[in-house]
Short mmCIF file of C-alpha atoms in Angstrom, two decimals:
data_model
loop_
_atom_site.label_atom_id
_atom_site.label_comp_id
_atom_site.label_asym_id
_atom_site.label_seq_id
_atom_site.Cartn_x
_atom_site.Cartn_y
_atom_site.Cartn_z
CA ALA A 1 -199.89 91.03 -27.81
CA SER A 2 -197.13 88.12 -28.52
CA ASP A 3 -196.17 84.20 -27.82
CA PRO A 4 -194.60 84.65 -24.36
CA SER A 5 -191.12 83.42 -25.73
CA GLY A 6 -191.49 86.32 -28.61
CA ALA A 7 -190.54 83.88 -30.75
CA VAL A 8 -194.01 85.02 -32.56
CA ASN A 9 -195.95 88.40 -33.06
CA PHE A 10 -199.36 88.05 -33.49
CA VAL A 11 -200.10 91.70 -34.34
CA ALA A 12 -198.83 90.71 -37.75
CA MET A 13 -201.23 88.20 -37.95
CA VAL A 14 -204.11 90.51 -37.46
CA ASP A 15 -206.26 91.23 -40.28
CA ASN A 16 -204.74 88.16 -42.48
CA LEU A 17 -207.83 86.41 -44.12
CA GLN A 18 -210.34 87.95 -46.86
CA GLY A 19 -213.36 86.18 -47.52
CA ASP A 20 -217.21 85.69 -46.46
CA SER A 21 -219.31 82.94 -44.42
CA GLY A 22 -220.66 81.89 -48.25
CA ARG A 23 -217.45 81.50 -49.78
CA GLY A 24 -214.92 80.87 -47.03
CA TYR A 25 -211.99 82.69 -45.65
CA TYR A 26 -208.65 82.71 -47.19
CA LEU A 27 -205.33 83.30 -46.39
CA GLU A 28 -202.36 84.36 -48.64
CA LEU A 29 -199.72 82.40 -49.21
CA LEU A 30 -196.40 82.16 -50.90
CA LEU A 31 -195.82 78.49 -52.46
CA GLY A 32 -192.46 77.40 -53.32
CA THR A 33 -189.38 79.14 -55.06
CA PRO A 34 -189.51 81.47 -57.27
CA PRO A 35 -192.87 82.06 -54.61
CA GLN A 36 -196.12 81.97 -56.90
CA LYS A 37 -199.17 83.80 -54.23
CA LEU A 38 -202.09 81.58 -54.20
CA ASN A 39 -205.04 82.30 -51.64
CA ILE A 40 -206.06 79.56 -49.29
CA LEU A 41 -208.90 78.70 -47.64
CA VAL A 42 -209.24 78.06 -43.52
CA ASP A 43 -211.21 75.40 -42.70
CA THR A 44 -211.31 73.39 -39.27
CA GLY A 45 -213.26 70.15 -40.87
CA SER A 46 -210.32 68.45 -42.92
CA SER A 47 -206.42 67.61 -42.49
CA ASN A 48 -204.78 67.90 -45.87
CA PHE A 49 -202.75 71.28 -47.29
CA ALA A 50 -204.53 70.90 -51.10
CA VAL A 51 -204.06 73.55 -54.27
CA ALA A 52 -205.16 73.79 -57.82
CA GLY A 53 -202.33 71.78 -59.61
CA ALA A 54 -203.49 72.46 -63.16
CA PRO A 55 -205.48 75.68 -64.63
CA ASN A 56 -209.62 75.35 -64.36
CA ALA A 57 -212.13 77.73 -65.41
CA ASP A 58 -213.06 78.58 -62.31
CA LEU A 59 -210.00 79.65 -61.42
CA THR A 60 -207.91 82.80 -61.41
CA SER A 61 -204.34 81.14 -60.99
CA TYR A 62 -202.76 77.90 -59.79
CA PHE A 63 -199.57 76.29 -58.15
CA ASN A 64 -197.31 75.28 -60.94
CA THR A 65 -195.11 72.81 -59.59
CA LYS A 66 -192.83 72.44 -62.76
CA GLU A 67 -192.21 76.66 -61.95
CA SER A 68 -190.60 75.50 -58.18
CA SER A 69 -187.16 74.62 -58.01
CA THR A 70 -188.18 73.36 -54.46
CA TYR A 71 -191.05 71.33 -55.40
CA LYS A 72 -190.60 68.14 -54.33
CA LEU A 73 -193.05 65.35 -56.50
CA LEU A 74 -193.86 61.79 -53.57
CA GLY A 75 -196.24 60.38 -56.14
CA THR A 76 -198.77 59.16 -54.42
CA VAL A 77 -202.14 59.69 -55.20
CA VAL A 78 -204.80 61.32 -52.86
CA THR A 79 -208.38 61.41 -53.35
CA VAL A 80 -210.64 63.90 -50.13
CA LYS A 81 -214.57 63.86 -50.51
CA TYR A 82 -216.21 66.73 -48.61
CA THR A 83 -219.42 67.19 -47.55
CA GLN A 84 -219.84 68.87 -50.87
CA GLY A 85 -217.50 68.47 -53.56
CA SER A 86 -214.02 66.40 -53.70
CA TRP A 87 -211.02 66.85 -55.60
CA ILE A 88 -207.84 64.19 -56.85
CA GLY A 89 -204.32 65.03 -56.66
CA THR A 90 -200.64 64.09 -56.17
CA LEU A 91 -198.81 64.03 -53.51
CA GLY A 92 -195.62 66.27 -52.89
CA THR A 93 -193.52 69.06 -50.65
CA ASP A 94 -192.43 72.02 -50.86
CA VAL A 95 -191.43 75.61 -49.23
CA VAL A 96 -193.94 78.37 -48.02
CA THR A 97 -194.26 81.46 -46.45
CA ILE A 98 -196.80 83.24 -44.58
CA PRO A 99 -196.66 87.18 -45.64
CA LYS A 100 -198.77 87.47 -42.22
CA GLY A 101 -197.73 84.16 -40.22
CA ILE A 102 -194.59 83.50 -38.72
CA ASN A 103 -191.44 84.36 -40.21
CA GLY A 104 -189.54 82.06 -42.18
CA THR A 105 -189.65 79.35 -44.73
CA PHE A 106 -191.23 75.81 -43.97
CA THR A 107 -191.17 72.72 -45.64
CA ILE A 108 -194.42 71.75 -45.93
CA ASN A 109 -196.73 68.39 -47.84
CA ILE A 110 -199.03 69.77 -50.32
CA VAL A 111 -201.56 67.88 -52.49
CA ALA A 112 -201.32 69.34 -56.27
CA ILE A 113 -205.02 68.74 -57.82
CA SER A 114 -205.11 67.61 -60.92
CA GLU A 115 -209.29 67.07 -60.81
CA SER A 116 -211.97 68.51 -58.64
CA GLU A 117 -215.90 68.42 -58.53
CA ASN A 118 -218.08 70.62 -56.89
CA PHE A 119 -215.51 71.90 -54.86
CA PHE A 120 -213.86 75.16 -56.60
CA LEU A 121 -217.05 77.37 -57.07
CA LYS A 122 -217.98 80.28 -59.15
CA GLY A 123 -216.99 83.14 -58.33
CA VAL A 124 -214.31 81.68 -55.01
CA GLN A 125 -210.98 83.50 -54.76
CA TRP A 126 -209.20 80.83 -52.97
CA HIS A 127 -206.81 78.33 -55.39
CA GLY A 128 -206.73 75.77 -52.32
CA ILE A 129 -207.74 74.17 -49.11
CA LEU A 130 -205.74 74.60 -45.50
CA GLY A 131 -206.92 71.95 -43.12
CA LEU A 132 -206.51 72.89 -39.91
CA ALA A 133 -207.64 69.84 -38.45
CA TYR A 134 -206.05 66.98 -36.48
CA ASP A 135 -203.93 63.92 -38.43
CA ALA A 136 -206.17 61.54 -38.02
CA LEU A 137 -208.28 63.08 -40.72
CA ALA A 138 -204.94 63.23 -43.07
CA LYS A 139 -205.79 61.12 -46.76
CA PRO A 140 -204.39 59.04 -47.60
CA SER A 141 -203.21 58.24 -43.98
CA SER A 142 -202.41 59.96 -40.63
CA SER A 143 -198.97 59.57 -41.23
CA VAL A 144 -199.15 62.71 -43.81
CA GLU A 145 -197.91 65.57 -41.71
CA THR A 146 -200.31 68.63 -41.61
CA PHE A 147 -199.86 72.03 -42.28
CA PHE A 148 -199.64 73.17 -38.95
CA ASP A 149 -197.93 69.94 -37.08
CA SER A 150 -195.13 70.80 -39.96
CA LEU A 151 -195.30 74.64 -38.43
CA VAL A 152 -195.21 73.98 -35.14
CA ASN A 153 -192.08 71.57 -35.63
CA GLN A 154 -190.37 73.98 -37.64
CA ALA A 155 -191.24 77.14 -36.39
CA ASN A 156 -191.24 75.94 -32.45
CA ILE A 157 -194.42 77.46 -32.25
CA PRO A 158 -196.64 76.63 -29.16
CA ASN A 159 -199.65 74.17 -31.01
CA ILE A 160 -202.46 76.34 -30.80
CA PHE A 161 -204.19 78.90 -33.47
CA SER A 162 -206.90 81.07 -32.88
CA LEU A 163 -209.99 82.30 -35.51
CA GLN A 164 -211.56 85.54 -36.27
CA MET A 165 -213.88 85.88 -39.20
CA CYS A 166 -215.35 89.53 -39.54
CA GLY A 167 -218.20 88.98 -41.74
CA ALA A 168 -221.11 89.16 -39.18
CA GLY A 169 -224.19 91.56 -41.11
CA LEU A 170 -222.50 91.86 -43.83
CA PRO A 171 -224.07 90.15 -47.24
CA VAL A 172 -222.88 86.21 -46.89
CA THR A 173 -221.47 86.25 -50.63
CA GLY A 174 -221.02 89.93 -51.45
CA THR A 175 -217.24 91.30 -52.50
CA GLY A 176 -215.67 88.83 -50.76
CA THR A 177 -213.11 91.34 -48.54
CA ASN A 178 -214.38 91.07 -44.81
CA GLY A 179 -211.64 91.07 -42.98
CA GLY A 180 -210.33 88.31 -41.04
CA SER A 181 -207.89 86.40 -38.31
CA LEU A 182 -205.88 83.45 -38.29
CA VAL A 183 -203.30 83.99 -35.70
CA LEU A 184 -201.05 80.69 -35.48
CA GLY A 185 -199.22 79.95 -32.28
CA GLY A 186 -201.60 81.51 -29.29
CA ILE A 187 -204.49 83.91 -28.95
CA GLU A 188 -204.01 87.41 -29.97
CA PRO A 189 -206.01 89.86 -26.87
CA SER A 190 -207.16 92.77 -28.85
CA LEU A 191 -209.60 90.20 -31.11
CA TYR A 192 -211.68 89.38 -28.49
CA LYS A 193 -213.94 91.08 -25.07
CA GLY A 194 -213.99 89.37 -21.36
CA GLU A 195 -213.35 85.66 -20.71
CA ILE A 196 -212.27 83.25 -22.81
CA TRP A 197 -215.08 79.52 -22.03
CA TYR A 198 -213.09 76.86 -23.13
CA THR A 199 -214.98 73.08 -23.99
CA PRO A 200 -212.83 69.90 -23.73
CA VAL A 201 -212.06 68.48 -27.64
CA GLU A 202 -213.57 64.89 -27.13
CA LYS A 203 -211.83 63.22 -29.95
CA GLU A 204 -209.39 64.67 -31.53
CA TRP A 205 -209.77 64.30 -35.70
CA TYR A 206 -212.53 66.65 -36.24
CA TYR A 207 -212.80 69.53 -33.28
CA GLN A 208 -215.26 67.73 -32.01
CA VAL A 209 -217.13 68.98 -28.65
CA GLU A 210 -220.10 67.88 -26.47
CA ILE A 211 -223.23 69.56 -26.59
CA LEU A 212 -225.63 69.80 -23.89
CA LYS A 213 -228.90 71.62 -24.79
CA LEU A 214 -230.63 74.57 -27.49
CA GLU A 215 -232.01 77.33 -25.95
CA VAL A 216 -234.35 79.06 -29.09
CA GLY A 217 -235.60 82.31 -27.59
CA GLY A 218 -234.57 81.11 -23.96
CA GLU A 219 -236.93 78.10 -24.22
CA ASN A 220 -235.46 74.89 -23.90
CA LEU A 221 -236.14 72.50 -26.74
CA ASN A 222 -235.98 69.31 -24.49
CA LEU A 223 -234.45 67.17 -26.43
CA ASP A 224 -232.28 63.85 -25.55
CA CYS A 225 -228.86 65.61 -25.90
CA LYS A 226 -227.44 63.31 -27.90
CA GLU A 227 -229.85 64.18 -30.99
CA TYR A 228 -227.78 67.16 -30.51
CA ASN A 229 -224.41 65.11 -31.27
CA SER A 230 -225.06 62.96 -33.57
CA ASP A 231 -223.27 61.60 -34.76
CA LYS A 232 -220.96 64.60 -33.61
CA ALA A 233 -221.10 68.08 -33.48
CA ILE A 234 -217.88 69.60 -34.65
CA VAL A 235 -216.45 73.03 -35.00
CA ASP A 236 -215.66 73.65 -38.81
CA SER A 237 -214.88 77.56 -40.55
CA GLY A 238 -214.85 75.48 -44.13
CA THR A 239 -218.73 74.57 -43.30
CA THR A 240 -221.07 77.96 -44.29
CA LEU A 241 -223.80 77.46 -42.38
CA LEU A 242 -225.10 76.15 -38.57
CA ARG A 243 -226.02 72.58 -39.35
CA LEU A 244 -228.27 70.58 -37.24
CA PRO A 245 -229.16 67.05 -36.80
CA GLU A 246 -232.57 66.79 -39.03
CA LYS A 247 -234.42 66.02 -35.36
CA VAL A 248 -232.94 69.24 -34.56
CA PHE A 249 -233.25 71.52 -37.40
CA SER A 250 -237.01 70.71 -37.21
CA ALA A 251 -237.20 71.87 -33.52
CA VAL A 252 -235.40 74.38 -34.30
CA VAL A 253 -237.29 75.74 -37.19
CA GLY A 254 -240.58 74.77 -35.23
CA ALA A 255 -239.56 76.77 -32.12
CA ILE A 256 -238.53 79.83 -34.64
CA ILE A 257 -241.41 79.95 -35.95
CA GLN A 258 -243.48 80.18 -32.93
CA LYS A 259 -241.10 82.78 -31.11
CA SER A 260 -241.07 85.02 -34.25
CA LEU A 261 -244.84 85.33 -34.59
CA ILE A 262 -243.80 84.79 -38.04
CA GLN A 263 -247.66 85.29 -40.35
CA GLU A 264 -246.63 83.43 -43.13
CA PHE A 265 -243.42 82.01 -44.61
CA SER A 266 -242.49 79.62 -47.44
CA SER A 267 -240.89 76.62 -46.78
CA GLY A 268 -237.98 77.27 -49.61
CA PHE A 269 -236.91 80.06 -47.52
CA TRP A 270 -235.84 77.28 -44.01
CA SER A 271 -234.67 75.08 -46.65
CA GLY A 272 -232.33 77.45 -48.40
CA VAL A 273 -233.32 77.99 -51.15
CA GLN A 274 -235.71 80.97 -51.66
CA LEU A 275 -234.54 84.49 -49.89
CA ALA A 276 -237.17 86.89 -48.01
CA CYS A 277 -236.96 90.27 -49.05
CA TRP A 278 -238.44 93.23 -46.80
CA ALA A 279 -238.81 96.06 -46.94
CA LYS A 280 -235.77 98.16 -46.32
CA SER A 281 -237.70 100.69 -43.57
CA GLU A 282 -238.51 96.83 -42.34
CA GLN A 283 -236.31 96.13 -39.01
CA PRO A 284 -236.89 91.57 -39.65
CA TRP A 285 -234.19 91.13 -37.15
CA THR A 286 -236.34 91.84 -34.25
CA PHE A 287 -238.53 90.07 -35.30
CA PHE A 288 -236.49 86.96 -34.34
CA PRO A 289 -235.82 84.99 -31.32
CA GLU A 290 -231.92 84.23 -30.01
CA ILE A 291 -230.77 80.70 -30.36
CA SER A 292 -228.42 79.42 -27.70
CA ILE A 293 -225.67 76.47 -27.96
CA TYR A 294 -224.80 74.75 -24.92
CA LEU A 295 -220.83 73.43 -24.25
CA ARG A 296 -219.59 71.33 -21.69
CA ASP A 297 -217.05 73.22 -19.69
CA GLU A 298 -213.78 72.31 -18.38
CA ASN A 299 -215.38 71.29 -15.51
CA SER A 300 -217.73 68.68 -16.27
CA SER A 301 -220.03 69.16 -14.27
CA ARG A 302 -220.63 72.86 -15.82
CA SER A 303 -221.62 74.26 -18.76
CA PHE A 304 -221.50 78.04 -20.57
CA ARG A 305 -223.67 78.77 -23.64
CA ILE A 306 -222.50 80.88 -26.76
CA THR A 307 -225.67 82.34 -28.17
CA ILE A 308 -226.74 84.20 -31.57
CA PHE A 309 -228.74 86.97 -32.66
CA PRO A 310 -230.50 86.73 -35.06
CA GLN A 311 -228.26 89.20 -36.93
CA LEU A 312 -226.13 86.48 -37.32
CA TYR A 313 -228.43 83.43 -38.85
CA ILE A 314 -231.01 85.99 -40.97
CA GLN A 315 -228.01 86.79 -42.83
CA PRO A 316 -228.09 89.62 -45.95
CA ALA A 317 -228.29 88.35 -49.27
CA PHE A 318 -225.61 90.20 -51.51
CA GLU A 319 -229.70 90.12 -54.17
CA THR A 320 -231.06 93.39 -53.00
CA SER A 321 -232.89 96.01 -54.90
CA GLN A 322 -233.59 99.59 -55.00
CA ASN A 323 -235.63 99.21 -52.47
CA LEU A 324 -236.00 96.06 -50.68
CA ARG A 325 -233.48 93.74 -48.63
CA CYS A 326 -233.09 90.09 -49.28
CA TYR A 327 -232.35 87.99 -46.54
CA ARG A 328 -231.51 83.96 -46.43
CA PHE A 329 -231.56 81.79 -43.51
CA GLY A 330 -228.18 80.60 -41.84
CA ILE A 331 -229.33 77.31 -40.47
CA SER A 332 -229.64 73.81 -42.44
CA SER A 333 -230.34 70.28 -41.63
CA SER A 334 -227.46 67.49 -41.76
CA THR A 335 -227.90 63.67 -41.95
CA ASN A 336 -224.48 63.30 -39.61
CA ALA A 337 -223.89 65.92 -37.15
CA LEU A 338 -224.03 69.34 -36.17
CA VAL A 339 -221.71 72.02 -37.19
CA ILE A 340 -220.98 74.71 -36.19
CA GLY A 341 -219.83 76.91 -38.84
CA ALA A 342 -219.04 80.22 -40.37
CA THR A 343 -222.29 81.47 -39.45
CA VAL A 344 -221.65 81.16 -35.81
CA MET A 345 -217.98 81.33 -36.14
CA GLU A 346 -218.52 85.19 -37.33
CA GLY A 347 -219.57 85.95 -33.60
CA PHE A 348 -216.65 85.08 -31.74
CA TYR A 349 -212.94 84.72 -31.55
CA VAL A 350 -212.13 80.83 -31.42
CA ILE A 351 -209.43 79.38 -29.93
CA PHE A 352 -208.25 75.58 -30.64
CA ASP A 353 -205.93 74.62 -28.21
CA ARG A 354 -204.52 71.38 -29.30
CA THR A 355 -201.97 71.42 -26.40
CA GLN A 356 -204.64 71.17 -23.76
CA LYS A 357 -207.08 69.86 -26.10
CA ARG A 358 -209.97 72.53 -26.16
CA VAL A 359 -211.50 74.85 -28.50
CA GLY A 360 -212.30 78.39 -26.42
CA PHE A 361 -214.74 80.82 -27.12
CA ALA A 362 -214.68 84.25 -26.43
CA LEU A 363 -216.72 87.41 -28.14
CA SER A 364 -215.26 88.94 -31.25
CA THR A 365 -214.28 92.13 -30.99
CA CYS A 366 -216.02 92.29 -34.99
CA ALA A 367 -219.28 90.33 -34.18
CA GLU A 368 -221.26 93.85 -34.12
CA VAL A 369 -224.02 94.71 -36.24
CA GLY A 370 -224.78 98.86 -36.71
CA GLY A 371 -222.20 99.27 -33.06
CA SER A 372 -224.57 96.14 -31.16
CA PRO A 373 -223.68 93.14 -30.26
CA VAL A 374 -224.78 90.36 -32.03
CA SER A 375 -223.71 87.48 -30.29
CA GLY A 376 -223.22 86.49 -26.60
CA ILE A 377 -221.39 84.31 -24.07
CA ASP A 378 -221.93 83.07 -20.38
CA GLY A 379 -221.62 80.56 -17.63
CA PRO A 380 -220.86 78.27 -16.15
CA PHE A 381 -224.85 76.34 -15.59
CA GLU A 382 -224.99 73.59 -13.70
CA THR A 383 -225.32 70.05 -15.73
CA THR A 384 -227.19 68.59 -13.55
CA ASP A 385 -230.11 68.31 -16.00
CA VAL A 386 -228.74 67.21 -18.88
CA ALA A 387 -226.88 63.18 -18.90
CA SER A 388 -223.70 62.97 -17.86
CA THR A 389 -222.30 62.30 -21.50
CA CYS A 390 -224.41 63.93 -24.77
CA VAL A 391 -222.01 62.13 -26.71
CA SER A 392 -223.09 59.22 -29.37
CA THR A 393 -222.03 56.15 -28.45
CA ILE A 394 -221.64 54.93 -31.96
CA SER A 395 -219.17 57.20 -32.99
CA PHE A 396 -217.38 56.86 -29.66
CA HIS A 397 -217.21 53.62 -29.55
CA GLU A 398 -216.23 52.70 -33.27
CA PRO A 399 -212.78 51.32 -33.38
CA LEU A 400 -214.58 49.08 -30.75
CA LEU A 401 -217.28 48.05 -32.63
CA TRP A 402 -215.21 47.29 -35.85
CA ILE A 403 -213.22 44.77 -33.23
CA VAL A 404 -216.59 43.21 -32.46
CA SER A 405 -217.62 43.33 -36.06
CA TYR A 406 -214.07 41.34 -37.18
CA ALA A 407 -214.61 38.73 -33.97
CA LEU A 408 -217.78 37.88 -35.26
CA MET A 409 -217.58 37.24 -38.37
CA SER A 410 -214.34 34.92 -37.87
CA PHE A 411 -216.30 33.21 -36.05
CA CYS A 412 -219.07 32.75 -38.63
CA GLY A 413 -216.33 31.85 -40.95
CA LEU A 414 -214.36 29.20 -38.92
CA VAL A 415 -218.16 27.75 -38.43
CA LEU A 416 -219.04 27.71 -42.11
CA LEU A 417 -215.56 26.37 -42.65
CA VAL A 418 -216.28 23.28 -40.57
CA LEU A 419 -219.58 22.76 -42.00
CA ILE A 420 -217.89 22.52 -45.31
CA VAL A 421 -215.21 20.20 -44.65
CA LEU A 422 -218.21 18.05 -43.16
CA LEU A 423 -220.21 18.21 -46.34
CA LEU A 424 -217.21 17.68 -48.52
CA LEU A 425 -215.68 14.61 -46.24
CA PRO A 426 -216.72 11.21 -48.90
CA ALA A 427 -219.80 9.13 -47.17
CA ARG A 428 -217.43 6.53 -46.57
CA CYS A 429 -214.99 8.12 -45.01
CA ARG A 430 -217.62 9.69 -42.28
CA ARG A 431 -218.68 5.58 -41.71
CA HIS A 432 -214.81 4.65 -41.25
CA TYR A 433 -214.34 7.48 -38.72
CA SER A 434 -217.83 7.08 -36.89
CA ASP A 435 -218.05 3.30 -36.44
CA ASN A 436 -214.14 2.10 -36.68
CA GLY A 437 -215.13 -0.60 -39.58
CA ILE A 438 -216.67 -2.58 -36.51
CA VAL A 439 -219.78 -4.85 -38.07
CA ASN A 440 -221.74 -5.85 -35.54
CA ASP A 441 -225.14 -8.17 -35.86
CA GLU A 442 -227.21 -4.84 -35.47
CA SER A 443 -225.76 -2.30 -37.73
CA SER A 444 -225.13 -4.65 -40.47
CA LEU A 445 -228.72 -5.45 -40.49
CA VAL A 446 -229.66 -1.67 -40.34
CA ARG A 447 -227.23 -1.10 -43.59
CA HIS A 448 -228.51 -3.86 -45.54
CA ARG A 449 -232.30 -2.95 -44.59
CA TRP A 450 -230.94 0.42 -46.59
CA LYS A 451 -229.65 -0.81 -49.16
CA VAL B 1 -249.04 78.98 -39.61
CA SER B 2 -251.12 80.31 -37.21
CA PRO B 3 -249.64 82.69 -35.03
CA PRO B 4 -250.09 82.89 -31.54
CA SER B 5 -251.61 85.55 -30.00
CA ALA B 6 -248.46 87.93 -28.30
CA PRO B 7 -249.15 90.53 -25.78
CA ASP B 8 -248.55 93.43 -27.79
CA GLY B 9 -250.29 91.50 -31.17
CA SER B 10 -246.76 92.02 -33.06
CA LEU B 11 -246.09 89.36 -35.75
CA VAL B 12 -242.94 89.49 -38.48
CA PRO B 13 -243.94 91.23 -41.01
CA VAL B 14 -244.90 89.17 -44.05
CA PRO B 15 -241.65 89.72 -46.82
CA VAL B 16 -242.59 91.84 -49.58
CA ALA B 17 -241.02 89.13 -51.65
CA LEU B 18 -239.79 85.95 -51.52
CA LYS B 19 -236.77 85.52 -54.35
CA PRO B 20 -235.39 82.17 -55.63
CA ARG B 21 -231.53 81.94 -54.57
CA GLY B 22 -229.29 82.36 -58.16
CA GLY B 23 -232.14 82.15 -60.28
CA GLY B 24 -234.08 78.99 -59.70
CA ASN B 25 -237.46 78.60 -60.04
CA GLY B 26 -238.45 80.02 -56.60
CA THR B 27 -241.30 77.80 -56.13
CA GLY B 28 -239.20 76.35 -52.90
CA THR B 29 -239.56 72.63 -54.04
CA GLY B 30 -237.81 70.31 -56.60
CA SER B 31 -235.10 72.84 -56.85
CA SER B 32 -232.03 71.78 -58.74
CA PRO B 33 -229.06 70.36 -57.07
CA GLU B 34 -226.78 73.53 -57.95
CA LEU B 35 -229.64 76.20 -56.76
CA GLN B 36 -229.29 73.90 -53.14
CA GLN B 37 -225.72 74.21 -53.29
CA GLU B 38 -225.47 77.57 -54.08
CA ALA B 39 -227.79 77.93 -50.64
CA GLU B 40 -226.19 75.42 -48.35
CA GLY B 41 -222.81 78.20 -48.89
CA LEU B 42 -219.70 75.48 -48.16
CA ALA B 43 -219.18 71.72 -46.76
CA LEU B 44 -215.99 70.75 -46.21
#
């Protein structure tokens, strides 16, 4: 339960998170000198470390940079826009300690948020965000060293972290006191069961992975596998739901309706704005199918699948009455990505192995409801029925497309410039160049005829 | 939705109630952006 070098004690990091899938999982950090205690959301879908730097009506606390003797203002204004919400802040550096993490004090980049919109939601118990994705996503540029890179460099820990979120079967926006673990620098064996299955990171920005196939109730959706990765498929702890590209979402909802033999359901339930409530004596989970996601294995001719049971995607809501228990649908549609969010991650211990450019999944020890597992993982499967690549080319070749478009624009600009010059040249001048002043009978005749 | 016939005839019991999330109008259509956002949870 520790780093082979003996420098890190992973057991100390077990249960260092609090929160739920609805409002996110957060870690306690101490910032500045003297230390200011703040809760920080763990987000594998972004790369900036940012904290509230001014009082906010929805927050109980903020980072007061003026009170910290070690805070250094760098002054760069940073703006970050998320799928939902945005903020503006100013870049600086300060020291941080992680009470349930790596021993020591580290100097890291911090953005002090001065303005935000739809970012700090009502009722959240965190005051900032810890972006654990690659530096390619860091704002204003990738030259801003990320929190985890600073930790790896200064604490000399392996370039790997792992995440267990323990909200399966519990209300999505409840008391926010569910547990979880962020293991910095390695893998803690007590947090998973069975084998770890790894899928390659397709591109180091988000944790982008390749999805080959989706099954609902054991039946293949049979969509073109590129649809599942349109325009990317990522693993993101900062997203609550399992988000699916629109076409995939429609197919999944259709298959769930078919498989669950649902008699009558409002569209508001599938779109997420309505809860479905059953008598407490009913067991609605037993009627819904399992959903399996097939991921490319490290051996590219193979795959493995992660399966979520209905306990993970038909989620109990906090709003219950005496006789009823209400649930919400934990899957939504997306216009630009497939996001393996907290809904799915709660079923697994997820390893972000940056050294070997791969993401690992294993059965989480806390993915149980009433003593029964709510997730599954198995393989290997052959990939003969799937294309050699399912990753959208648009996302893969984006830099190349930019180069091509710039080259075309330059060529068009050059042609336009030549045309303009030709138009602007005085007619006489053109005539001069064309006939060099030589006048013969024929040309003179033509000219005079025109006159 | 017309349910297909199942060998054992089991169907998901119709929910006793469909409640709006967060106190909206509950129609499931034309919901406010706030209600939709609450429904989506975090998307960072």
